[in-house]
Short mmCIF file of C-alpha atoms and ligand atoms in Angstrom, two decimals:
data_model
loop_
_atom_site.label_atom_id
_atom_site.label_comp_id
_atom_site.label_asym_id
_atom_site.label_seq_id
_atom_site.Cartn_x
_atom_site.Cartn_y
_atom_site.Cartn_z
CA MET O 1 86.80 112.60 102.63
CA THR O 2 88.23 115.41 100.52
CA ASP O 3 90.62 117.77 102.26
CA PHE O 4 91.20 121.16 100.65
CA GLY O 5 93.74 122.20 103.30
CA ALA O 6 93.79 124.76 106.08
CA PHE O 7 93.57 127.91 103.94
CA THR O 8 90.37 127.49 101.98
CA PHE O 9 87.80 130.25 101.65
CA LEU O 10 84.25 130.63 100.45
CA ALA O 11 83.02 133.81 98.83
CA HIS O 12 79.27 134.36 98.69
CA THR O 13 78.01 136.27 95.67
CA ILE O 14 74.77 137.31 94.04
CA PRO O 15 73.84 134.23 91.93
CA GLY O 16 75.59 134.58 88.56
CA LEU O 17 78.44 136.82 89.73
CA GLU O 18 80.70 133.92 90.75
CA HIS O 19 82.99 134.15 87.70
CA ILE O 20 83.38 137.91 88.05
CA ALA O 21 84.09 137.56 91.78
CA TRP O 22 86.77 134.99 90.97
CA ARG O 23 88.40 137.32 88.42
CA GLU O 24 88.47 140.03 91.07
CA ILE O 25 89.94 137.63 93.65
CA GLN O 26 92.72 136.70 91.22
CA ARG O 27 93.46 140.32 90.40
CA ARG O 28 93.43 141.53 94.00
CA LEU O 29 95.04 138.56 95.75
CA GLY O 30 97.39 137.25 93.09
CA ASN O 31 98.25 133.74 94.16
CA ALA O 32 94.82 132.33 94.99
CA SER O 33 93.73 129.09 93.31
CA LEU O 34 90.20 128.16 92.38
CA ILE O 35 88.58 124.96 93.66
CA GLY O 36 85.18 125.51 92.08
CA TYR O 37 81.80 127.22 91.96
CA ARG O 38 78.50 126.23 93.53
CA ARG O 39 74.96 127.62 93.72
CA VAL O 40 72.67 127.76 96.73
CA GLY O 41 69.36 127.86 94.86
CA GLN O 42 68.38 131.40 93.85
CA ARG O 43 70.05 132.82 96.94
CA ASN O 44 73.82 132.68 96.50
CA GLY O 45 76.67 131.82 94.24
CA LEU O 46 79.72 130.34 95.98
CA VAL O 47 83.36 130.63 94.97
CA LEU O 48 85.58 128.10 96.70
CA PHE O 49 89.27 128.98 96.62
CA GLN O 50 92.59 128.48 98.37
CA TYR O 51 94.74 131.36 99.50
CA ARG O 52 97.84 130.82 101.58
CA ASP O 53 98.37 134.36 102.75
CA PRO O 54 95.14 135.51 104.39
CA SER O 55 95.02 139.12 105.55
CA ALA O 56 92.52 141.93 105.86
CA GLN O 57 93.01 142.33 102.08
CA LEU O 58 90.46 139.51 101.73
CA LEU O 59 87.80 141.81 103.14
CA GLN O 60 88.49 144.39 100.43
CA LEU O 61 86.82 142.20 97.77
CA LYS O 62 84.01 144.25 96.27
CA SER O 63 81.97 141.84 94.20
CA THR O 64 81.78 139.37 97.12
CA GLU O 65 78.83 139.73 99.50
CA ASP O 66 80.33 137.75 102.39
CA LEU O 67 83.53 135.87 103.04
CA PHE O 68 84.07 132.65 105.03
CA HIS O 69 86.93 130.45 106.08
CA LEU O 70 86.14 126.83 105.26
CA ALA O 71 86.42 125.06 108.61
CA ALA O 72 85.28 121.66 107.33
CA TYR O 73 84.00 119.99 104.19
CA GLN O 74 82.53 116.61 103.32
CA LYS O 75 81.70 115.29 99.88
CA ASP O 76 79.50 112.32 100.72
CA THR O 77 77.18 113.29 103.56
CA SER O 78 74.38 110.75 104.00
CA ALA O 79 70.91 111.79 102.97
CA ASP O 80 69.44 109.48 105.65
CA ARG O 81 69.50 110.19 109.40
CA ARG O 82 73.15 109.11 109.66
CA GLY O 83 73.94 112.43 107.96
CA LEU O 84 73.17 114.28 111.19
CA GLN O 85 75.77 112.34 113.16
CA GLN O 86 78.30 112.96 110.38
CA ILE O 87 77.57 116.70 110.43
CA GLU O 88 77.98 116.86 114.20
CA SER O 89 81.24 114.87 114.17
CA LEU O 90 82.68 116.78 111.28
CA ILE O 91 82.54 120.18 112.95
CA ARG O 92 83.40 118.72 116.35
CA GLY O 93 86.60 117.19 114.96
CA SER O 94 87.42 119.90 112.39
CA LYS O 95 91.18 120.23 111.90
CA TYR O 96 90.85 123.74 110.54
CA LEU O 97 88.31 125.60 112.66
CA ASP O 98 91.10 126.87 114.91
CA VAL O 99 92.96 128.16 111.85
CA GLY O 100 89.81 130.07 110.87
CA LEU O 101 89.50 131.49 114.38
CA ARG O 102 93.09 132.68 114.24
CA ILE O 103 92.53 134.33 110.85
CA ASP O 104 89.38 135.97 112.20
CA ARG O 105 91.30 137.29 115.21
CA GLU O 106 94.05 138.68 113.02
CA MET O 107 91.58 140.37 110.69
CA HIS O 108 89.53 141.92 113.48
CA ARG O 109 91.93 142.76 116.25
CA GLY O 110 90.15 142.93 119.55
CA ARG O 111 87.28 140.69 118.54
CA ALA O 112 88.60 137.60 120.32
CA ARG O 113 86.98 136.22 123.48
CA ARG O 114 88.06 133.08 125.23
CA HIS O 115 84.55 131.68 125.31
CA PRO O 116 82.68 133.43 122.55
CA THR O 117 78.99 133.35 121.78
CA PHE O 118 78.08 131.76 118.44
CA ARG O 119 75.18 131.18 116.13
CA VAL O 120 74.68 128.68 113.33
CA ILE O 121 73.00 129.51 110.05
CA ALA O 122 72.01 126.41 108.08
CA ARG O 123 70.94 126.14 104.44
CA LYS O 124 70.06 123.00 102.58
CA GLU O 125 69.34 122.06 98.96
CA GLY O 126 68.27 118.56 97.90
CA THR O 127 66.35 115.74 99.50
CA HIS O 128 67.37 114.51 102.94
CA ALA O 129 65.63 112.49 105.63
CA TYR O 130 66.18 115.36 108.05
CA ARG O 131 65.17 119.01 108.09
CA ARG O 132 67.31 122.10 107.80
CA VAL O 133 66.74 122.82 111.48
CA ASP O 134 67.94 119.30 112.41
CA ALA O 135 71.18 119.95 110.53
CA GLN O 136 71.48 123.31 112.28
CA ARG O 137 71.13 121.65 115.68
CA ALA O 138 73.67 118.99 114.73
CA VAL O 139 76.20 121.74 113.98
CA GLN O 140 75.35 123.48 117.26
CA ARG O 141 75.86 120.23 119.20
CA GLY O 142 79.18 119.64 117.44
CA ILE O 143 80.46 123.07 118.45
CA LEU O 144 79.17 122.86 122.02
CA LYS O 145 80.84 119.48 122.53
CA ARG O 146 84.05 120.58 120.85
CA TYR O 147 84.46 123.40 123.36
CA ASN O 148 83.12 121.48 126.39
CA TYR O 149 79.96 123.58 126.51
CA LYS O 150 81.99 126.71 127.28
CA TRP O 151 80.87 128.49 124.11
CA ARG O 152 77.35 129.83 124.35
CA LEU O 153 74.64 129.87 121.71
CA ALA O 154 73.25 133.29 120.85
CA GLU O 155 70.21 134.21 118.81
CA ASP O 156 71.40 137.32 117.01
CA ALA O 157 74.45 139.40 117.75
CA ALA O 158 76.88 136.53 118.30
CA ASP O 159 80.67 136.87 118.40
CA LEU O 160 81.00 134.18 115.73
CA GLU O 161 78.82 132.76 112.97
CA ILE O 162 79.13 129.30 111.48
CA TRP O 163 77.32 128.95 108.17
CA PHE O 164 76.47 125.38 107.31
CA THR O 165 75.49 124.69 103.69
CA LEU O 166 74.37 121.26 102.50
CA LEU O 167 74.10 120.92 98.72
CA ASP O 168 72.77 117.38 98.12
CA ASN O 169 75.53 115.40 99.80
CA GLU O 170 78.21 118.10 99.86
CA ALA O 171 78.57 119.78 103.26
CA PHE O 172 80.38 123.11 103.78
CA PHE O 173 81.12 124.61 107.19
CA GLY O 174 82.13 128.25 106.92
CA LEU O 175 83.33 130.58 109.66
CA ARG O 176 82.12 134.05 108.71
CA LEU O 177 84.98 136.55 108.46
CA SER O 178 83.09 139.51 106.99
CA ASP O 179 80.29 141.55 108.48
CA HIS O 180 77.52 143.48 106.73
CA SER O 181 79.93 146.29 105.78
CA MET O 182 81.38 144.07 103.06
CA ARG O 183 78.21 144.21 100.97
CA HIS O 184 76.54 147.39 102.22
CA ARG O 185 78.88 150.26 101.64
CA ASP O 186 78.54 153.27 103.88
CA TYR O 187 78.11 155.91 101.14
CA LYS O 188 74.38 155.67 100.56
CA VAL O 189 72.72 158.45 102.50
CA GLN O 190 69.59 158.27 100.38
CA HIS O 191 67.90 155.34 98.63
CA LEU O 192 65.62 154.98 95.63
CA PRO O 193 63.56 151.97 94.54
CA ALA O 194 65.39 149.61 92.10
CA SER O 195 68.74 150.76 93.43
CA LEU O 196 71.48 148.31 92.58
CA ARG O 197 73.29 146.24 95.17
CA PRO O 198 76.80 147.74 95.46
CA THR O 199 78.48 144.37 94.80
CA LEU O 200 76.59 144.09 91.51
CA ALA O 201 77.37 147.70 90.56
CA TYR O 202 81.04 146.99 91.29
CA ALA O 203 81.00 143.78 89.22
CA MET O 204 79.66 145.75 86.24
CA VAL O 205 82.30 148.43 86.73
CA PHE O 206 84.98 145.71 86.93
CA LEU O 207 83.79 144.34 83.56
CA CYS O 208 84.29 147.72 81.88
CA ASP O 209 88.01 147.52 82.78
CA PRO O 210 88.34 150.95 84.44
CA GLN O 211 91.33 153.06 83.36
CA PRO O 212 92.55 156.36 84.83
CA GLU O 213 92.02 158.20 81.52
CA ASP O 214 88.36 157.09 81.17
CA VAL O 215 85.45 159.41 80.51
CA PHE O 216 82.81 157.28 82.19
CA LEU O 217 79.05 157.55 81.76
CA ASP O 218 75.98 156.14 83.52
CA PRO O 219 73.12 157.65 81.47
CA MET O 220 70.37 156.29 83.80
CA CYS O 221 72.12 156.69 87.12
CA GLY O 222 69.21 156.39 89.62
CA ALA O 223 70.71 156.78 93.10
CA GLY O 224 74.25 156.84 91.68
CA THR O 225 75.49 153.42 92.85
CA ILE O 226 77.39 152.64 89.63
CA LEU O 227 79.02 156.07 89.52
CA ILE O 228 80.19 155.74 93.11
CA GLU O 229 81.56 152.23 92.61
CA ARG O 230 83.41 153.50 89.51
CA ALA O 231 84.76 156.49 91.45
CA GLU O 232 86.08 154.18 94.16
CA ALA O 233 87.54 151.63 91.72
CA SER O 234 90.24 153.85 90.21
CA ARG O 235 91.01 157.35 89.00
CA HIS O 236 89.08 158.77 86.03
CA ARG O 237 89.22 161.69 83.62
CA LEU O 238 85.53 162.54 84.03
CA LEU O 239 82.47 160.92 85.59
CA LEU O 240 79.14 161.71 83.93
CA GLY O 241 75.75 160.71 85.26
CA GLY O 242 72.25 161.54 84.16
CA ASP O 243 68.67 160.55 84.74
CA ILE O 244 65.29 161.69 83.48
CA ASN O 245 63.94 161.86 87.02
CA PRO O 246 64.92 165.01 88.97
CA GLN O 247 64.59 163.11 92.25
CA ALA O 248 67.27 160.67 91.04
CA ILE O 249 69.57 163.58 90.17
CA GLY O 250 69.14 165.02 93.68
CA THR O 251 69.74 161.61 95.27
CA THR O 252 72.90 160.94 93.25
CA ARG O 253 74.26 164.38 94.15
CA ARG O 254 73.65 163.68 97.83
CA ASN O 255 75.13 160.17 97.70
CA ILE O 256 78.30 160.87 95.75
CA ASP O 257 81.20 162.38 97.62
CA PRO O 258 82.42 165.62 95.94
CA LYS O 259 85.99 164.38 96.43
CA TYR O 260 85.49 162.23 93.32
CA LYS O 261 85.76 165.17 90.96
CA PRO O 262 85.61 165.89 88.09
CA ILE O 263 81.99 164.78 88.02
CA GLN O 264 78.84 166.10 86.34
CA ILE O 265 75.29 164.98 87.14
CA ILE O 266 72.73 166.22 84.63
CA GLN O 267 69.02 165.73 84.14
CA TRP O 268 68.44 164.37 80.63
CA ASP O 269 66.64 161.88 78.49
CA ALA O 270 69.07 159.05 77.76
CA THR O 271 67.74 158.81 74.20
CA ALA O 272 68.94 162.39 73.51
CA ILE O 273 72.07 162.98 75.60
CA PRO O 274 73.65 166.44 75.30
CA LEU O 275 77.14 165.02 74.65
CA ASP O 276 79.36 164.98 71.57
CA ASP O 277 79.73 162.01 69.25
CA HIS O 278 82.44 159.54 70.35
CA SER O 279 83.18 161.48 73.52
CA ILE O 280 82.79 158.59 75.99
CA ASP O 281 85.17 155.68 76.77
CA LYS O 282 82.95 153.52 79.01
CA VAL O 283 79.22 153.27 79.63
CA VAL O 284 77.88 151.20 82.53
CA SER O 285 74.17 151.26 83.29
CA ASN O 286 71.27 149.45 84.89
CA LEU O 287 68.31 149.80 82.54
CA PRO O 288 64.67 149.92 83.68
CA PHE O 289 63.55 146.27 83.89
CA GLY O 290 59.94 147.15 83.14
CA ALA O 291 58.69 146.03 86.56
CA GLN O 292 59.67 148.35 89.44
CA VAL O 293 60.79 151.07 87.00
CA GLY O 294 58.99 151.47 83.62
CA THR O 295 56.93 148.88 81.73
CA HIS O 296 57.71 146.38 79.00
CA ALA O 297 55.66 148.46 76.53
CA GLU O 298 57.77 151.54 77.37
CA ASN O 299 60.98 149.54 77.05
CA ILE O 300 60.08 148.44 73.51
CA VAL O 301 60.27 152.11 72.55
CA LEU O 302 63.01 153.21 74.99
CA TYR O 303 65.64 150.49 74.48
CA PRO O 304 66.27 150.77 70.70
CA ALA O 305 66.53 154.57 70.93
CA PHE O 306 68.81 154.25 73.98
CA PHE O 307 71.21 151.81 72.28
CA GLN O 308 71.30 154.06 69.20
CA GLU O 309 72.23 157.03 71.37
CA ILE O 310 74.94 155.15 73.26
CA LYS O 311 76.44 154.03 69.96
CA ARG O 312 76.65 157.69 68.97
CA VAL O 313 78.39 158.93 72.14
CA LEU O 314 80.70 155.92 72.64
CA ARG O 315 84.08 156.14 70.92
CA PRO O 316 85.12 153.32 68.60
CA GLY O 317 86.76 150.68 70.80
CA GLY O 318 84.75 151.96 73.79
CA ARG O 319 82.94 149.55 76.08
CA MET O 320 79.36 149.31 77.27
CA VAL O 321 78.17 147.14 80.19
CA VAL O 322 74.42 147.04 80.76
CA LEU O 323 72.12 145.11 83.06
CA SER O 324 68.56 144.33 82.03
CA GLY O 325 65.73 141.96 82.82
CA GLU O 326 64.46 142.27 79.21
CA GLN O 327 65.88 138.95 78.08
CA GLN O 328 64.48 138.95 74.55
CA LEU O 329 64.50 142.63 73.70
CA VAL O 330 68.20 143.24 74.41
CA PRO O 331 69.56 140.32 72.31
CA GLN O 332 67.28 141.42 69.44
CA ILE O 333 68.64 144.96 69.56
CA ILE O 334 72.24 143.76 69.77
CA GLN O 335 71.70 141.56 66.74
CA GLN O 336 70.39 144.52 64.77
CA ASN O 337 73.38 146.71 65.69
CA GLU O 338 76.38 145.50 63.73
CA ASP O 339 78.80 147.92 65.34
CA LEU O 340 78.07 146.66 68.87
CA ASN O 341 80.00 143.43 69.41
CA LEU O 342 78.77 141.21 72.20
CA ASP O 343 81.81 140.18 74.19
CA GLU O 344 80.30 138.32 77.17
CA THR O 345 77.02 137.81 79.00
CA PHE O 346 76.35 136.82 82.61
CA ASP O 347 72.96 135.50 83.65
CA ILE O 348 72.26 136.54 87.19
CA VAL O 349 69.42 136.59 89.71
CA VAL O 350 68.48 139.95 91.23
CA LEU O 351 66.02 139.71 94.12
CA GLY O 352 64.73 136.41 92.77
CA LYS O 353 64.32 137.71 89.18
CA PRO O 354 66.44 136.66 86.20
CA ALA O 355 68.50 139.38 84.53
CA THR O 356 71.55 139.52 82.28
CA ILE O 357 74.72 141.60 82.20
CA TYR O 358 75.78 142.34 78.60
CA VAL O 359 79.37 143.37 77.87
CA LEU O 360 79.59 145.08 74.48
CA ASP O 361 82.43 146.65 72.53
CA ARG O 362 81.86 149.51 70.11
CA ALA O 363 83.36 148.48 66.78
C1 SAM Y 1 66.88 150.62 87.29
S1 SAM Y 1 67.00 152.31 87.63
C2 SAM Y 1 68.74 152.58 87.82
C3 SAM Y 1 69.16 152.35 89.24
C4 SAM Y 1 70.60 152.76 89.54
N1 SAM Y 1 71.56 151.96 88.84
C5 SAM Y 1 70.84 152.70 91.04
O1 SAM Y 1 71.60 151.87 91.53
O2 SAM Y 1 70.22 153.47 91.77
C6 SAM Y 1 66.70 153.00 86.07
C7 SAM Y 1 66.76 154.52 86.03
O3 SAM Y 1 66.54 154.93 84.67
C8 SAM Y 1 65.87 156.16 84.69
N2 SAM Y 1 65.28 156.37 83.37
C9 SAM Y 1 64.20 155.77 82.81
N3 SAM Y 1 64.01 156.24 81.56
C10 SAM Y 1 64.99 157.14 81.33
C11 SAM Y 1 65.32 157.96 80.21
N4 SAM Y 1 64.62 157.94 79.09
N5 SAM Y 1 66.39 158.76 80.33
C12 SAM Y 1 67.13 158.81 81.47
N6 SAM Y 1 66.85 158.07 82.55
C13 SAM Y 1 65.80 157.23 82.48
C14 SAM Y 1 64.88 156.03 85.83
O4 SAM Y 1 64.48 157.30 86.31
C15 SAM Y 1 65.69 155.22 86.86
O5 SAM Y 1 66.33 156.08 87.77
#
């Protein structure tokens, strides 16, 4: 059995954001060390890391959707029915669950109860002789026996959540430390279709390397998620947002707190932006994928003109981070634009659909 030690954590991400989440963890927490990455199908990326100094700071991570303390782990869980007994025994005898409970108590003062209610969420990838629900019950039995049946099972609003993930023969038992406020921020008063998940908007902002002297632009800002994540990430010289749709302009204005000034939100066509040449340091944007917003036929016309326009307004050495589901069109355009250097790409899954983040530098 592999033992990663008492202070091991699991960060859940949107699939494909694992590496960005890890960079953020390193930057924010300093002395964390990476154990590895995993994928739970199309649902989650996992970042497994050790961190000796857990504090509420862990809950400040912005590209992570949910955070867990790793209460137990097993590398070689049986795929036959013996696996169920192993799962039950592992959580029942976990050396580290009490460490996780202590960390949870310290992070959320006042949350502790002597005999809490709990629920178990189980996920499973691979072929096993038992079902997901059998594994879930095995974890439940393990916990009930561990605490002499004093802890009670709850359906929904439980005091504690244990997330059990079985990836082929690798079993992870995580005690959930975060709640929904980690991934849903509280700033969105109004929503629009195709609005970005805040963790993804933050990850894109992180990739642009925000600096206090930046003039920052989202030329297709929708509900304003990227602008708000940028505003919260660090100081700025100016935030600029625009959209062709007047409803989006109204929504962004309502969502963004005026305290983040200076900020200008303008209705425009992103292929003809009323801004001077080379006046922008960073562009971060989520382009219409051609499904929920726009069509592929429209994108064939829109994208080349858009990239041309961004090249004009971006200063040499400036950076552009864009997200798109157009996985052939964007690489073609980048190839045709010599003065846009492709620095990195990240293939991700957004609501079950493949998309890519492109990080480009203006030569
Ligand atoms: C995928 S959405 C952006 C969502 C946004 N990031 C959010 O989180 O709410 C794309 C946006 O591009 C806008 N758009 C489409 N064509 C445009 C154009 N030519 N100029 C400016 N905005 C455009 C749409 O109105 C839509 O709001």
